[in-house]
């Protein structure tokens, strides 16, 4: 797991944030261009965080890398981008509550492992 860009990083200067977004777009694009390596080692790329806060080009590059590697399970590259631990916990709890409301889970199913 790589903790690449927390939400707090948006407080940096505009120039720094733009440079980091460019770097992210380039690196995710590089992953796609090196699809043979991704496939050879069965790497599954997963982006964790609120990507809706990111520029469209970065979101698209991330989505291409995730799609390319979706079926792989030899190794997992989790990239935390636009995340906070509190926000992730809050989002998970909301999803569990919705699943309970829909009857898909029992309240007793809400465990640390499920989070």
GROMACS .gro file of C-alpha atoms in nm:
model
  115
    1UNK     CA    1   0.000   0.000   0.000
    2UNK     CA    2   0.128   0.341  -0.103
    3UNK     CA    3  -0.006   0.646   0.077
    4UNK     CA    4   0.038   0.882  -0.217
    5UNK     CA    5  -0.179   1.189  -0.158
    6UNK     CA    6  -0.397   1.268   0.142
    7UNK     CA    7  -0.681   1.519   0.125
    8UNK     CA    8  -0.471   1.751   0.340
    9UNK     CA    9  -0.227   1.782   0.049
   10UNK     CA   10  -0.484   1.997  -0.130
   11UNK     CA   11  -0.379   2.271   0.115
   12UNK     CA   12  -0.041   2.294  -0.058
   13UNK     CA   13   0.024   2.565  -0.314
   14UNK     CA   14  -0.158   2.540  -0.647
   15UNK     CA   15   0.174   2.477  -0.821
   16UNK     CA   16   0.262   2.187  -0.592
   17UNK     CA   17  -0.080   2.025  -0.626
   18UNK     CA   18  -0.071   2.060  -1.005
   19UNK     CA   19   0.278   1.908  -1.016
   20UNK     CA   20   0.165   1.614  -0.801
   21UNK     CA   21  -0.142   1.560  -1.019
   22UNK     CA   22   0.076   1.561  -1.331
   23UNK     CA   23   0.311   1.310  -1.169
   24UNK     CA   24   0.018   1.085  -1.074
   25UNK     CA   25  -0.127   1.098  -1.425
   26UNK     CA   26   0.213   1.014  -1.574
   27UNK     CA   27   0.274   0.721  -1.338
   28UNK     CA   28  -0.068   0.564  -1.386
   29UNK     CA   29  -0.027   0.606  -1.762
   30UNK     CA   30   0.312   0.436  -1.734
   31UNK     CA   31   0.147   0.140  -1.560
   32UNK     CA   32  -0.089   0.105  -1.857
   33UNK     CA   33   0.199   0.128  -2.105
   34UNK     CA   34   0.381  -0.146  -1.915
   35UNK     CA   35   0.085  -0.382  -1.930
   36UNK     CA   36   0.312  -0.677  -2.010
   37UNK     CA   37   0.488  -0.641  -1.674
   38UNK     CA   38   0.158  -0.595  -1.491
   39UNK     CA   39   0.028  -0.911  -1.655
   40UNK     CA   40   0.348  -1.112  -1.607
   41UNK     CA   41   0.345  -1.053  -1.231
   42UNK     CA   42  -0.037  -1.062  -1.201
   43UNK     CA   43  -0.045  -0.719  -1.032
   44UNK     CA   44  -0.385  -0.577  -0.943
   45UNK     CA   45  -0.385  -0.197  -0.912
   46UNK     CA   46  -0.645  -0.051  -0.677
   47UNK     CA   47  -0.696   0.317  -0.601
   48UNK     CA   48  -0.844   0.392  -0.259
   49UNK     CA   49  -0.987   0.730  -0.170
   50UNK     CA   50  -1.222   0.993  -0.310
   51UNK     CA   51  -1.100   1.024  -0.668
   52UNK     CA   52  -1.388   1.256  -0.756
   53UNK     CA   53  -1.178   1.538  -0.609
   54UNK     CA   54  -0.906   1.479  -0.868
   55UNK     CA   55  -0.870   1.625  -1.218
   56UNK     CA   56  -1.050   1.424  -1.486
   57UNK     CA   57  -0.727   1.325  -1.662
   58UNK     CA   58  -0.590   1.177  -1.339
   59UNK     CA   59  -0.917   0.990  -1.275
   60UNK     CA   60  -0.909   0.850  -1.628
   61UNK     CA   61  -0.547   0.734  -1.598
   62UNK     CA   62  -0.626   0.565  -1.266
   63UNK     CA   63  -0.934   0.397  -1.412
   64UNK     CA   64  -0.734   0.262  -1.707
   65UNK     CA   65  -0.471   0.113  -1.474
   66UNK     CA   66  -0.740  -0.044  -1.253
   67UNK     CA   67  -0.929  -0.184  -1.552
   68UNK     CA   68  -0.612  -0.326  -1.707
   69UNK     CA   69  -0.526  -0.517  -1.391
   70UNK     CA   70  -0.872  -0.597  -1.257
   71UNK     CA   71  -0.851  -0.975  -1.294
   72UNK     CA   72  -0.501  -1.009  -1.148
   73UNK     CA   73  -0.444  -1.150  -0.801
   74UNK     CA   74  -0.073  -1.226  -0.771
   75UNK     CA   75   0.011  -0.899  -0.599
   76UNK     CA   76  -0.190  -0.594  -0.503
   77UNK     CA   77  -0.076  -0.236  -0.546
   78UNK     CA   78  -0.309  -0.026  -0.333
   79UNK     CA   79  -0.261   0.345  -0.397
   80UNK     CA   80  -0.429   0.572  -0.142
   81UNK     CA   81  -0.507   0.895  -0.320
   82UNK     CA   82  -0.728   1.178  -0.196
   83UNK     CA   83  -0.795   0.995   0.127
   84UNK     CA   84  -0.823   1.041   0.500
   85UNK     CA   85  -0.863   0.757   0.743
   86UNK     CA   86  -1.165   0.923   0.904
   87UNK     CA   87  -1.337   0.969   0.571
   88UNK     CA   88  -1.270   0.608   0.471
   89UNK     CA   89  -1.410   0.478   0.801
   90UNK     CA   90  -1.716   0.703   0.768
   91UNK     CA   91  -1.778   0.587   0.412
   92UNK     CA   92  -1.745   0.222   0.515
   93UNK     CA   93  -1.986   0.262   0.806
   94UNK     CA   94  -2.241   0.430   0.578
   95UNK     CA   95  -2.214   0.145   0.326
   96UNK     CA   96  -2.264  -0.112   0.602
   97UNK     CA   97  -2.570   0.078   0.731
   98UNK     CA   98  -2.719   0.087   0.380
   99UNK     CA   99  -2.659  -0.287   0.343
  100UNK     CA  100  -2.835  -0.350   0.675
  101UNK     CA  101  -3.129  -0.132   0.565
  102UNK     CA  102  -3.156  -0.330   0.239
  103UNK     CA  103  -3.150  -0.656   0.436
  104UNK     CA  104  -2.820  -0.765   0.281
  105UNK     CA  105  -2.642  -0.772   0.620
  106UNK     CA  106  -2.743  -0.825   0.979
  107UNK     CA  107  -2.624  -0.569   1.236
  108UNK     CA  108  -2.414  -0.849   1.390
  109UNK     CA  109  -2.229  -0.882   1.056
  110UNK     CA  110  -2.066  -0.542   1.115
  111UNK     CA  111  -1.721  -0.648   1.234
  112UNK     CA  112  -1.371  -0.509   1.217
  113UNK     CA  113  -1.296  -0.746   0.930
  114UNK     CA  114  -1.595  -0.616   0.732
  115UNK     CA  115  -1.476  -0.257   0.773
   0.00000   0.00000   0.00000
